[in-house]
Coordinates of C-alpha atoms in Angstrom, one line a residue:
Chain A
M294 CA 104.8 110.9 68.7
S295 CA 106.7 112.4 71.5
P296 CA 108.3 109.9 74.1
V297 CA 106.6 112.0 77.0
F298 CA 103.3 111.1 75.3
T299 CA 104.2 107.4 75.1
I300 CA 104.6 107.0 78.0
Y301 CA 101.7 108.8 79.5
R302 CA 99.5 107.0 77.1
K303 CA 101.0 103.6 78.1
E304 CA 101.1 104.2 82.3
L305 CA 97.5 105.6 81.8
K306 CA 96.2 102.6 80.1
D307 CA 98.4 100.7 82.3
I308 CA 96.5 102.1 86.0
L309 CA 93.1 102.1 84.2
R310 CA 93.2 98.0 84.0
D311 CA 94.2 98.2 87.9
R312 CA 91.0 97.5 89.8
R313 CA 92.8 99.1 92.8
T314 CA 93.0 102.3 90.7
I315 CA 89.7 102.4 89.7
I316 CA 88.5 102.0 93.1
S317 CA 90.3 105.0 94.6
M318 CA 89.9 107.1 91.5
L319 CA 86.3 106.3 90.2
V320 CA 84.4 104.3 92.9
V321 CA 85.4 105.7 96.2
P322 CA 85.0 109.6 94.7
M323 CA 81.8 109.0 93.2
V324 CA 80.0 106.3 94.9
V325 CA 81.3 105.3 98.5
M326 CA 81.7 108.6 99.6
P327 CA 78.5 110.0 98.0
I328 CA 76.4 106.9 99.9
I329 CA 78.7 107.7 103.2
M330 CA 78.0 111.5 103.4
L331 CA 74.6 111.1 102.2
L332 CA 73.8 108.1 104.7
F333 CA 75.5 110.1 108.1
G334 CA 73.5 113.1 106.9
G335 CA 70.6 111.4 106.2
V336 CA 70.9 109.5 109.8
S337 CA 72.2 112.6 112.0
A338 CA 69.5 114.5 110.6
K339 CA 67.0 112.0 111.6
L340 CA 68.5 112.1 114.8
V341 CA 68.3 115.4 115.6
Q342 CA 64.5 116.0 114.1
S343 CA 63.7 113.2 116.4
A344 CA 65.1 114.2 119.3
L345 CA 63.2 117.9 119.2
E346 CA 60.1 116.0 118.2
Q347 CA 59.8 114.1 121.1
V348 CA 58.3 115.9 124.5
P349 CA 61.3 115.1 127.0
E350 CA 60.1 113.7 130.2
I351 CA 61.6 115.4 132.8
M352 CA 61.1 115.4 136.7
L353 CA 59.8 118.4 139.0
L354 CA 62.0 118.4 142.4
G355 CA 60.6 120.3 145.2
G356 CA 57.9 122.9 144.6
E357 CA 55.0 120.7 146.6
D358 CA 53.8 124.0 148.0
S359 CA 54.3 125.9 145.1
P360 CA 50.7 125.0 142.4
K361 CA 51.3 128.2 140.5
I362 CA 55.0 127.0 139.1
R363 CA 53.8 123.7 139.1
A364 CA 50.6 124.0 137.0
A365 CA 53.2 126.2 134.6
L366 CA 55.4 123.3 134.0
A367 CA 52.6 120.8 133.9
S368 CA 50.9 122.9 131.5
D369 CA 54.0 123.3 129.0
R370 CA 53.3 121.4 125.9
G371 CA 57.1 120.7 125.6
L372 CA 57.5 119.1 128.8
K373 CA 56.5 116.0 130.4
L374 CA 56.6 115.5 134.2
I375 CA 56.8 111.9 134.9
P376 CA 57.0 111.1 138.8
V377 CA 60.1 112.2 141.2
A378 CA 62.3 109.5 142.2
P379 CA 65.8 109.8 144.4
D380 CA 68.0 108.2 141.9
Y381 CA 66.9 110.8 139.2
A382 CA 70.8 112.1 138.7
A383 CA 71.8 108.7 138.0
R384 CA 68.5 108.3 135.7
I385 CA 70.4 111.2 133.6
S386 CA 73.8 109.8 133.5
N387 CA 72.1 106.8 132.4
K388 CA 70.1 108.4 130.3
T389 CA 66.8 107.0 130.9
L390 CA 65.9 110.9 132.0
R391 CA 66.2 113.8 130.4
A392 CA 66.8 116.3 132.7
A393 CA 64.9 117.4 136.3
V394 CA 64.5 121.1 137.5
E395 CA 64.6 121.4 141.2
L396 CA 62.6 124.2 142.9
P397 CA 63.1 125.8 146.5
R398 CA 60.9 125.6 149.3
D399 CA 58.4 128.4 149.0
F400 CA 58.5 128.8 145.5
D401 CA 55.1 130.7 144.8
E402 CA 55.1 132.8 148.2
R403 CA 58.8 134.1 147.8
I404 CA 58.6 134.9 143.8
G405 CA 55.1 136.7 145.1
E406 CA 57.2 139.4 147.0
A407 CA 58.3 142.6 145.4
N408 CA 61.8 142.3 145.2
A409 CA 62.6 138.6 146.2
T410 CA 64.8 136.4 143.6
V411 CA 64.3 132.9 143.6
P412 CA 66.9 130.5 142.7
T413 CA 66.2 127.3 140.6
K414 CA 68.4 124.6 139.5
I415 CA 68.1 122.5 136.2
Y416 CA 70.0 118.8 136.2
Y417 CA 71.1 117.5 133.1
Y418 CA 73.8 115.7 131.0
Q419 CA 76.3 118.1 129.3
G420 CA 77.1 117.1 125.5
E421 CA 74.2 114.6 125.5
L422 CA 72.3 116.2 122.7
R423 CA 68.6 115.0 123.9
S424 CA 69.4 116.1 127.7
G425 CA 70.6 119.7 126.1
F426 CA 67.6 120.2 124.5
A427 CA 65.2 119.3 127.8
A428 CA 67.1 121.5 129.9
E429 CA 66.7 124.5 127.0
A430 CA 62.9 123.7 127.2
I431 CA 62.5 124.2 130.8
E432 CA 65.0 127.1 130.5
K433 CA 62.3 128.3 128.1
C434 CA 59.2 127.4 130.7
L435 CA 60.9 129.3 133.6
R436 CA 61.8 132.6 131.5
D437 CA 58.2 132.6 130.0
Y438 CA 56.5 132.4 133.5
R439 CA 59.6 134.9 135.0
D440 CA 58.6 137.7 132.2
K441 CA 54.7 137.0 133.0
V442 CA 55.8 138.0 137.1
L443 CA 57.9 141.3 136.2
T444 CA 54.6 142.1 133.9
D445 CA 52.4 141.5 137.1
R446 CA 55.0 143.6 139.4
L447 CA 55.5 146.2 136.9
A448 CA 51.8 146.5 136.6
N449 CA 51.2 146.3 140.4
R450 CA 53.4 149.5 140.7
G451 CA 51.5 151.4 137.9
L452 CA 54.7 150.6 135.4
P453 CA 54.7 149.9 131.9
A454 CA 56.0 146.3 130.6
D455 CA 58.4 147.9 128.9
F456 CA 59.7 149.7 131.6
A457 CA 62.7 147.0 132.7
R458 CA 63.5 146.3 128.9
P459 CA 65.6 150.0 128.3
L460 CA 67.1 148.1 125.3
N461 CA 65.7 146.0 122.9
T462 CA 68.2 144.3 120.0
V463 CA 67.3 142.6 116.7
R464 CA 69.7 141.1 114.5
Q465 CA 69.6 141.8 110.7
N466 CA 71.4 139.7 108.4
V467 CA 72.5 142.3 105.7
A468 CA 74.9 139.7 103.7
P469 CA 72.9 138.6 100.7
P470 CA 72.3 135.0 100.4
E471 CA 74.7 134.5 98.1
K472 CA 77.8 135.6 100.3
V473 CA 75.8 133.7 103.5
G474 CA 76.0 130.5 101.1
G475 CA 79.2 131.7 99.7
N476 CA 80.8 131.4 102.9
F477 CA 79.8 128.0 104.0
I478 CA 80.8 126.6 100.9
G479 CA 84.0 128.9 100.4
T480 CA 85.2 127.2 103.9
I481 CA 84.0 123.9 103.4
L482 CA 84.3 122.8 99.4
P483 CA 88.1 123.6 99.4
Y484 CA 89.0 121.7 102.2
I485 CA 87.3 118.3 100.6
V486 CA 88.7 119.3 97.0
I487 CA 92.3 119.9 98.4
L488 CA 91.8 116.8 100.0
L489 CA 91.0 114.7 97.3
C490 CA 93.1 116.1 94.8
L491 CA 95.8 114.7 97.2
T492 CA 94.2 111.2 97.9
G493 CA 93.6 111.2 94.0
A494 CA 96.9 111.4 93.0
L495 CA 98.3 109.3 96.3
Y496 CA 97.7 105.4 94.8
P497 CA 98.9 106.4 91.2
A498 CA 101.9 108.3 92.0
F499 CA 103.3 105.4 94.2
D500 CA 102.3 102.3 91.3
L501 CA 104.0 104.0 88.7
T502 CA 107.4 104.7 90.5
A503 CA 107.8 102.5 94.1
G504 CA 105.3 99.7 92.2
E505 CA 107.6 99.7 89.2
K506 CA 110.7 99.3 91.2
E507 CA 109.1 96.5 93.4
R508 CA 107.9 94.5 90.2
G509 CA 110.9 95.1 88.6
T510 CA 110.1 96.9 85.3
M511 CA 112.1 99.9 86.3
E512 CA 115.3 98.6 84.8
T513 CA 113.4 97.5 81.6
I514 CA 112.0 100.9 81.1
L515 CA 115.6 102.6 81.8
S516 CA 117.1 100.5 79.0
S517 CA 114.5 102.6 76.5
P518 CA 115.8 105.6 74.6
A519 CA 113.7 108.0 76.6
S520 CA 115.6 109.9 79.1
R521 CA 114.9 110.2 82.9
T522 CA 113.0 113.5 82.4
Q523 CA 110.9 112.3 79.8
L524 CA 109.9 109.3 81.9
V525 CA 109.4 111.4 84.7
L526 CA 107.2 113.9 82.9
G527 CA 104.8 111.3 81.3
K528 CA 104.5 109.6 84.9
F529 CA 103.7 113.1 86.4
F530 CA 101.0 114.1 83.8
V531 CA 99.2 110.6 84.7
V532 CA 99.0 111.2 88.3
L533 CA 97.9 114.9 87.7
T534 CA 95.0 113.3 85.6
A535 CA 94.2 110.8 88.3
S536 CA 94.5 114.1 90.6
I537 CA 92.2 116.1 88.7
L538 CA 89.9 113.6 87.3
T539 CA 89.2 112.3 91.6
A540 CA 88.4 115.9 92.6
L541 CA 86.1 116.4 89.6
C542 CA 84.6 113.3 89.8
S543 CA 83.9 113.8 93.5
L544 CA 82.4 117.3 92.7
L545 CA 80.1 116.0 90.5
S546 CA 78.9 113.5 92.2
M547 CA 78.6 115.4 95.9
T548 CA 76.9 118.2 93.9
T549 CA 74.5 115.5 92.4
I550 CA 73.6 114.0 95.6
Y551 CA 73.3 116.9 97.5
L552 CA 70.7 118.0 94.9
I553 CA 69.0 114.9 95.2
S554 CA 68.6 114.9 98.6
R555 CA 67.4 118.5 98.7
G556 CA 65.4 118.0 95.8
L557 CA 66.4 120.8 93.8
F558 CA 66.6 119.3 90.4
G559 CA 65.5 121.8 87.9
L560 CA 65.9 124.8 90.1
A561 CA 69.0 125.9 88.6
L562 CA 68.8 129.6 88.5
K563 CA 69.5 131.6 85.5
G564 CA 73.2 132.0 85.0
K565 CA 73.4 130.8 88.6
M566 CA 74.7 127.0 90.0
S567 CA 72.3 126.4 92.7
L568 CA 73.7 124.4 95.5
G569 CA 70.4 123.7 97.5
T570 CA 69.8 126.8 99.6
F571 CA 73.0 128.5 98.2
T572 CA 74.2 130.0 95.1
V573 CA 77.2 129.5 94.2
A574 CA 78.7 132.0 90.6
P575 CA 80.1 129.7 87.9
G576 CA 82.8 132.4 87.8
S577 CA 84.0 131.6 91.6
V578 CA 83.8 128.0 90.4
L579 CA 85.9 128.0 87.9
A580 CA 88.3 130.6 89.5
V581 CA 88.7 128.1 92.6
L582 CA 89.5 125.2 89.7
V583 CA 92.1 127.2 88.1
L584 CA 94.0 128.1 91.4
L585 CA 93.3 124.1 92.2
L586 CA 95.6 123.7 89.0
P587 CA 99.5 124.2 90.5
L588 CA 98.4 122.7 93.7
A589 CA 97.5 119.5 91.8
V590 CA 100.6 120.0 90.1
L591 CA 102.6 120.1 93.4
F592 CA 101.0 117.1 95.1
S593 CA 101.5 115.3 91.9
A594 CA 105.1 115.8 91.4
L595 CA 105.7 115.8 95.1
L596 CA 104.0 112.5 95.8
L597 CA 106.3 111.0 92.2
A598 CA 109.3 112.2 94.6
V599 CA 108.3 110.5 97.5
G600 CA 107.2 107.3 95.4
T601 CA 110.8 107.2 93.6
F602 CA 112.5 107.6 96.8
A603 CA 110.4 104.7 98.5
R604 CA 112.2 101.1 98.1
S605 CA 109.0 99.8 97.8
F606 CA 105.2 100.2 97.4
K607 CA 104.9 99.5 101.5
E608 CA 107.4 102.1 102.5
A609 CA 105.8 104.6 100.2
Q610 CA 102.2 104.0 101.7
S611 CA 103.8 104.5 105.0
Y612 CA 104.8 108.5 104.1
A613 CA 101.2 108.6 102.8
G614 CA 100.0 109.2 106.4
P615 CA 102.2 112.3 107.3
L616 CA 101.6 113.6 103.8
I617 CA 97.8 113.6 104.2
L618 CA 98.2 115.2 107.9
M619 CA 100.7 117.5 106.2
A620 CA 97.8 118.7 103.9
I621 CA 94.9 118.4 106.2
L622 CA 96.5 120.7 108.7
P623 CA 96.8 124.0 106.7
A624 CA 93.4 123.2 104.7
A625 CA 91.9 122.7 108.2
A626 CA 93.6 126.0 109.7
A627 CA 91.3 127.9 107.6
L628 CA 88.4 126.5 108.7
L629 CA 89.2 128.5 111.8
P630 CA 87.5 131.5 113.1
G631 CA 89.3 134.8 112.4
V632 CA 92.0 133.1 110.1
D633 CA 91.8 135.5 107.0
M634 CA 93.9 136.3 104.2
S635 CA 97.2 138.5 104.6
P636 CA 99.9 139.1 102.7
K637 CA 102.1 136.4 105.0
L638 CA 99.8 134.0 104.6
A639 CA 99.2 134.0 101.1
F640 CA 102.5 132.3 100.8
I641 CA 101.8 129.5 102.9
P642 CA 100.6 126.4 100.8
I643 CA 97.4 124.7 100.5
L644 CA 96.3 127.6 103.4
N645 CA 96.5 130.3 100.9
L646 CA 94.2 128.5 98.4
S647 CA 92.1 127.9 100.8
L648 CA 91.6 131.4 102.3
V649 CA 91.8 133.0 99.0
S650 CA 88.8 130.4 97.7
K651 CA 86.8 131.3 100.8
E652 CA 86.7 134.8 99.6
I653 CA 86.4 134.1 95.9
F654 CA 83.4 132.1 96.9
T655 CA 81.4 135.2 98.8
G656 CA 81.8 136.8 95.4
A657 CA 84.7 138.8 96.4
F658 CA 87.8 138.7 93.8
P659 CA 90.8 140.1 95.7
W660 CA 93.0 139.9 92.9
G661 CA 96.3 140.6 94.4
Y662 CA 96.2 137.8 96.6
I663 CA 94.6 135.4 93.9
A664 CA 97.5 136.5 91.8
L665 CA 100.0 136.0 94.7
V666 CA 98.6 132.7 95.9
F667 CA 98.6 131.5 91.9
A668 CA 102.2 132.3 91.6
S669 CA 103.3 131.3 94.9
T670 CA 102.0 127.9 94.1
C671 CA 103.2 127.6 90.7
L672 CA 106.4 128.1 91.9
Y673 CA 106.0 125.5 94.7
A674 CA 105.0 123.1 92.2
A675 CA 108.0 123.9 90.1
F676 CA 110.0 123.2 92.6
A677 CA 108.1 119.7 93.6
L678 CA 108.2 118.9 90.2
W679 CA 112.0 119.5 89.7
L680 CA 112.6 117.5 93.1
A681 CA 110.7 114.4 91.1
A682 CA 112.9 114.8 88.0
R683 CA 116.1 115.1 90.4
M684 CA 115.1 112.1 92.0
F685 CA 114.4 110.2 89.1
N686 CA 118.0 111.0 87.7
R687 CA 119.8 109.9 90.9
E688 CA 121.2 106.7 90.8
S689 CA 121.8 105.7 94.6
V690 CA 117.5 106.3 94.7
L691 CA 116.5 104.5 91.4
F692 CA 118.4 101.7 92.6
R693 CA 117.5 101.8 96.0
T694 CA 115.7 98.3 97.0
Chain B
M283 CA 139.3 106.6 70.0
R284 CA 137.1 104.8 67.0
N285 CA 133.5 105.3 66.9
V286 CA 132.5 102.3 64.5
A287 CA 128.6 101.7 64.8
G288 CA 127.7 98.0 65.7
M289 CA 130.8 97.6 68.4
I290 CA 131.0 97.9 71.7
E291 CA 133.9 99.2 73.7
A292 CA 135.2 99.7 77.2
F293 CA 137.5 101.8 77.8
S294 CA 138.9 102.1 81.4
L295 CA 135.1 102.0 82.8
G296 CA 135.3 102.5 86.7
K297 CA 132.1 102.9 89.0
V298 CA 132.4 103.7 92.5
F299 CA 129.3 103.5 94.7
P300 CA 129.6 106.4 97.5
D301 CA 128.9 105.3 100.8
R302 CA 129.1 106.6 104.4
Q303 CA 131.9 104.2 105.9
R304 CA 134.1 103.7 102.8
P305 CA 133.2 104.3 98.9
V306 CA 132.8 100.8 97.2
V307 CA 134.5 100.4 94.1
A308 CA 132.4 97.9 91.6
V309 CA 134.1 98.5 88.4
D310 CA 137.7 99.3 88.5
D311 CA 139.1 100.2 84.9
V312 CA 137.8 98.0 82.7
S313 CA 138.5 97.9 79.5
F314 CA 137.0 95.7 76.4
R315 CA 136.0 95.4 72.9
C316 CA 133.1 93.5 71.1
A317 CA 133.4 93.2 67.5
P318 CA 130.0 92.9 65.5
G319 CA 128.9 89.0 65.0
E320 CA 130.9 88.3 68.3
I321 CA 129.7 86.8 71.6
Y322 CA 131.8 88.7 74.4
G323 CA 131.3 86.8 77.3
L324 CA 131.7 88.4 81.2
L325 CA 132.1 85.7 83.5
G326 CA 132.4 86.7 87.1
A327 CA 131.1 85.1 90.4
N328 CA 128.4 87.3 92.4
G329 CA 129.3 90.7 93.1
A330 CA 132.0 90.7 90.5
G331 CA 131.2 93.6 89.2
K332 CA 129.1 92.1 85.8
T333 CA 125.7 93.8 86.6
T334 CA 127.2 97.1 87.1
T335 CA 129.4 96.9 84.2
M336 CA 126.4 96.1 82.1
R337 CA 124.5 98.9 83.3
L338 CA 127.2 101.3 82.9
L339 CA 127.4 100.0 78.6
A340 CA 123.5 100.3 78.9
T341 CA 123.8 103.9 80.3
M342 CA 121.2 103.1 83.5
L343 CA 124.6 103.7 85.5
R344 CA 127.1 106.7 84.7
P345 CA 130.8 105.7 85.0
T346 CA 132.7 107.7 87.5
S347 CA 135.7 107.1 85.3
G348 CA 136.4 105.9 81.8
T349 CA 133.9 105.5 78.8
A350 CA 132.3 103.0 76.4
I351 CA 131.1 103.7 73.0
V352 CA 128.0 101.3 72.3
G353 CA 127.2 101.5 68.5
G354 CA 129.3 104.4 67.9
H355 CA 127.7 106.4 70.8
D356 CA 129.6 107.5 74.1
V357 CA 127.9 106.4 76.8
V358 CA 128.9 109.5 79.0
R359 CA 127.9 112.1 76.4
E360 CA 124.9 110.4 74.3
P361 CA 123.3 108.5 76.4
E362 CA 120.1 108.4 74.7
R363 CA 121.7 107.8 71.4
A364 CA 123.6 104.7 72.5
R365 CA 120.3 103.3 74.2
R366 CA 118.8 103.8 70.7
C367 CA 121.3 101.1 69.4
L368 CA 121.0 98.6 72.4
G369 CA 118.7 95.7 73.1
F370 CA 119.1 94.8 76.8
L371 CA 117.5 91.6 78.8
S372 CA 118.6 90.4 82.0
T373 CA 116.1 88.4 84.7
A374 CA 115.9 92.1 86.2
T375 CA 113.9 93.2 83.2
A376 CA 110.5 92.3 83.9
L377 CA 107.5 93.0 81.6
Y378 CA 104.4 95.3 82.7
A379 CA 101.8 93.0 84.0
R380 CA 98.9 94.7 82.7
L381 CA 100.2 94.8 79.0
T382 CA 99.3 92.5 76.8
A383 CA 102.4 90.7 74.7
F384 CA 101.7 92.8 71.5
E385 CA 101.2 96.2 74.2
M386 CA 104.5 95.7 75.4
V387 CA 106.2 95.1 72.2
Q388 CA 104.4 98.2 70.8
Y389 CA 105.6 100.1 73.7
F390 CA 109.1 99.6 73.1
G391 CA 108.7 100.2 69.3
R392 CA 106.9 103.4 70.3
L393 CA 110.0 104.8 72.4
H394 CA 112.5 103.7 69.7
G395 CA 110.7 106.2 67.4
L396 CA 109.3 103.7 65.2
D397 CA 105.8 104.2 63.6
D398 CA 102.9 102.3 63.9
A399 CA 103.3 100.8 60.7
A400 CA 107.0 99.8 60.7
I401 CA 106.1 98.4 64.6
A402 CA 103.3 96.2 62.9
G403 CA 105.5 94.8 60.6
R404 CA 108.4 93.9 62.7
A405 CA 106.4 92.7 65.5
S406 CA 104.4 90.8 63.1
D407 CA 107.8 89.1 61.6
L408 CA 109.0 88.4 65.6
F409 CA 105.7 86.9 66.3
A410 CA 105.9 84.5 63.7
R411 CA 109.5 83.8 64.5
L412 CA 109.2 83.1 68.4
D413 CA 106.1 81.4 67.8
M414 CA 103.8 84.1 70.0
N415 CA 101.1 84.5 68.1
E416 CA 99.0 82.4 70.4
F417 CA 99.4 84.7 73.0
R418 CA 100.0 87.9 71.1
D419 CA 97.1 89.5 72.8
R420 CA 97.3 88.2 76.5
R421 CA 98.2 90.1 79.3
C422 CA 101.7 89.3 80.2
E423 CA 100.3 88.9 84.2
K424 CA 98.9 85.7 82.5
L425 CA 102.0 84.2 80.6
S426 CA 103.9 81.3 81.4
T427 CA 107.9 82.1 82.4
G428 CA 108.9 81.0 78.9
Q429 CA 106.1 82.8 76.9
K430 CA 107.3 85.9 79.2
Q431 CA 110.8 85.5 77.9
K432 CA 109.9 85.2 74.6
V433 CA 108.0 88.8 74.7
S434 CA 111.3 90.2 76.4
I435 CA 113.3 89.1 73.1
A436 CA 110.8 90.6 71.1
R437 CA 110.8 93.6 73.2
T438 CA 114.9 93.9 72.4
L439 CA 114.2 93.4 69.0
I440 CA 111.6 95.3 67.9
H441 CA 114.1 98.3 66.8
D442 CA 116.4 95.4 65.1
P443 CA 119.8 96.7 67.4
P444 CA 123.2 96.4 66.6
V445 CA 124.0 95.6 69.9
M446 CA 122.7 93.4 72.5
I447 CA 123.3 93.5 76.1
F448 CA 122.6 90.1 78.1
D449 CA 123.0 90.4 82.2
E450 CA 122.7 86.6 83.4
P451 CA 119.3 86.0 81.0
T452 CA 119.2 82.7 82.3
N453 CA 119.4 83.1 86.0
G454 CA 116.5 81.1 87.4
L455 CA 115.0 79.9 84.4
D456 CA 114.2 76.1 83.8
V457 CA 116.5 74.5 80.9
M458 CA 113.7 74.6 78.6
S459 CA 113.5 78.5 78.6
A460 CA 117.3 78.9 79.2
R461 CA 117.7 77.2 76.1
T462 CA 115.3 79.8 74.0
I463 CA 117.5 82.6 75.3
V464 CA 120.7 80.6 74.2
A465 CA 119.4 80.1 70.8
F466 CA 118.3 83.8 70.7
V467 CA 122.1 84.9 71.7
R468 CA 123.3 82.6 68.8
E469 CA 120.8 84.2 66.5
C470 CA 121.9 87.5 67.3
R471 CA 125.6 87.0 66.7
A472 CA 124.4 85.0 63.5
A473 CA 122.9 88.3 62.6
G474 CA 126.0 90.4 62.8
K475 CA 125.1 92.1 66.3
A476 CA 127.9 92.3 68.6
V477 CA 126.7 90.5 71.7
I478 CA 127.9 91.2 75.5
Y479 CA 126.9 88.3 77.7
S480 CA 127.0 88.5 81.5
T481 CA 127.2 84.9 83.5
H482 CA 128.7 82.8 86.6
I483 CA 127.7 79.8 84.6
M484 CA 131.0 78.3 83.9
S485 CA 129.6 75.7 80.8
E486 CA 127.2 78.5 79.3
A487 CA 130.0 80.6 79.0
D488 CA 132.3 77.7 77.4
K489 CA 129.6 76.8 75.2
L490 CA 128.4 80.1 73.9
C491 CA 130.9 83.0 73.7
D492 CA 133.6 83.7 71.1
R493 CA 135.6 85.5 73.8
I494 CA 135.8 85.6 77.6
G495 CA 136.8 88.5 80.0
I496 CA 137.2 86.8 83.4
I497 CA 135.9 89.9 86.2
H498 CA 136.7 89.8 89.7
G499 CA 136.6 92.7 92.5
G500 CA 135.3 95.0 89.5
R501 CA 138.8 94.4 87.6
L502 CA 139.4 92.5 84.3
L503 CA 141.8 89.7 85.2
A504 CA 142.0 88.1 82.1
E505 CA 140.7 88.3 78.6
G506 CA 140.8 85.7 75.4
T507 CA 139.0 82.6 73.6
A508 CA 137.7 79.8 75.9
A509 CA 140.3 77.7 74.5
S510 CA 143.1 79.9 75.3
L511 CA 142.4 80.7 78.8
K512 CA 142.3 76.8 79.7
S513 CA 145.9 76.3 78.1
A514 CA 147.0 79.3 79.3
H515 CA 146.5 77.9 83.0
G516 CA 146.1 74.2 82.6
G517 CA 142.5 71.9 82.9
D518 CA 138.8 73.3 82.1
L519 CA 137.2 77.1 82.5
E520 CA 136.3 76.3 85.8
D521 CA 140.3 75.7 86.8
A522 CA 141.4 78.7 84.7
F523 CA 138.6 80.8 86.6
V524 CA 139.6 79.6 90.1
A525 CA 143.5 80.2 89.2
L526 CA 142.9 83.7 88.1
V527 CA 140.9 84.7 90.9
D528 CA 143.6 83.2 93.9
A529 CA 146.2 84.6 91.6
A530 CA 144.3 88.2 92.1

C-alpha cells in the first residue's frame, strides 16, 4: 500500500471521527444552511407578500375644495384614507402611517384649465418597504387620474387620445428561458459553491497541520519512514475530499430544498435538470464542476500551507478571516453589473471562474476562456501545492511552537 | 566510514539554527558510537543540545555539518531508509487521540511497509507482552498515561527496528510509568538493539546506560562508562557532571 494512501486513509478516518468535522462538513451545509435559507426565504417572501396585500393607510393633506380628486383617491381600492392629523410626518417616521399626499388649493379648478400643470407632493419613508409600496399606489392613482384629465383635454380640442403619445415602447424578452434562468443561476451558484469549497477545506486543513503540532503528534509522524512530501500529499487529498464533499453536499441539499419549496418534485424535464422556474443543462453543471476542481485543489493546498505555518490551531484560525475575504471579494466582483470575461480577467483566480461559469450557465461555451481559466487555475493550484510541500519541508516552520 | 546495520555512529554532527540577531549553535562537532546491544546515554541539562542531537539522528532535522549513520544508512543522504531502521520515543511523541490503540500501532506498521497479516501477528505478540489486550480497541484519548506509554512502545516496536532512540522518555511521568519505560529500554538492549537514551536525570543514566556522553552547550565534553567518569572526576555522577560543565 502506498504511504500516501495509508496516510490518506488514516487522516480521513481521524477527521471523520471528530464531531467538529462532521458539523462543518455535513451538518452545516446539509442541514443548517438549507434551514436558514428556507426560513429566511420563506419569512421574507411572506413579509413582502403581506405588505403587498395590505391596503396602505394614507392621509390626504389639503384638497378640501377639490371633491373630484378626493373622490378619485377615496375610491381607489389600493388606498385607504384616514383622518388627517398634523403630526403626519412623525407618524410616517414612526412607521404608524405609510404615506401622505398633499394637494394644492383649488386643485380641481386649476386642473380644469386647459394648459395648467398642478404640483402634488407625496410624503413617505425612503427605504421602508411598506411606505414605498404606499407611495407607488398613490402615484398609480394620480397617474390614472392624470391620463383621464389628458384624454378629456384632447377630446375638448377634437384630438385623439394618442395625440400626446407619439411613442409607445414595449419591452420584449428574446432570451430563451434557459438563458434567463442560467444568468441568474450562473451569477449566484458559483459564488456559493466557491465559498463552500473554501469553508469545507478550512477546518480539516488546520486540524491536520496546526492541530497536529498542537497535539504533539507531528514529531510522532515525522519519525515514520514516510517522506515529508508523502505526508503533505496524504493530508492534502483528505482536505481536498472534504472540500469537494462539502460543496457537493451543499449543492445537493440546496437543490433539494429549492425543489421542495417550489413543490416541483417530479417536474424534472427530459434531459434537463429543473431548478424551480429555471432549467439548467446537466452539461453546464458538469463543466462548472470540472472547472471547480483545480480551484478546490488551490484552496486545499493554500490552507494546508497556512495551517502548517501557524504555531497553533488558534493562530491558524486568525488567518481564516482574511483568507475568506480574499475569496469572497473576487467571487462577489463577478456579481457586479458590467463585469464580463476578458483576456486579462481570465487570469485572476476565483473571479475568472465566476465569470466563465456565468457564461456556461447561459448555454454559451467560450472554449478559449474555459481552457484559459482551467489552465491558469491549475497553475495556481500547482504553485499552492508546491508551497504546502515546501512549508512541510522547512524545519523552522515545522518545529515552530 | 563503516556502514554497520544495527549501529549508530555520529560523525562531527553540527546544527546551527539561523536567527535574526545571531545564529544559534545547538549541536557542535558531536561524535559518538553506539553498538548493537548497548545503551548509550546522552546526559545534559535542559538546552544542552540533547533533543536537537536526537532529532538529527531521527532525521527530523538536517545537520548543518557532519553526518550520522543509523542502521547502516546516512541520515543526510538516505533519511527515509534511516527512519525505517529506528524506533523513536519521547514525551513529545504523542498518540492520535481519535485512533484506537490497535489502529495507532497498525498505522505505523503500514507506514513501515508491513502487510496487514504481518502487522496482526507482530501486534498480537506485542499486545500480549505489554499486557495491552484489555484496551486494544479503546481510543487513545481515553487511555491512562501508563496505557498511552505502552501504546507508544508498541508503536516504536511494530517494525522491530535494530536502533532505538529515546529522548527524555520519562519526563513528566509518574514512577510506575517511568519504570515501564526503563524496563522496556533494558529489553531493547537484551534484544541486541543499539539504544541512544537522552536524559538529564543522573540516577537514571547511572543505572541504565552502558556508556554516557556528557553534553553541554551543544558539545560533547566527555564520554565513558559511569564508573570511569566518576573515577576521573571524583564523587558521584552528578559531581563528575558539574566538574565537567564548570570546566567547559
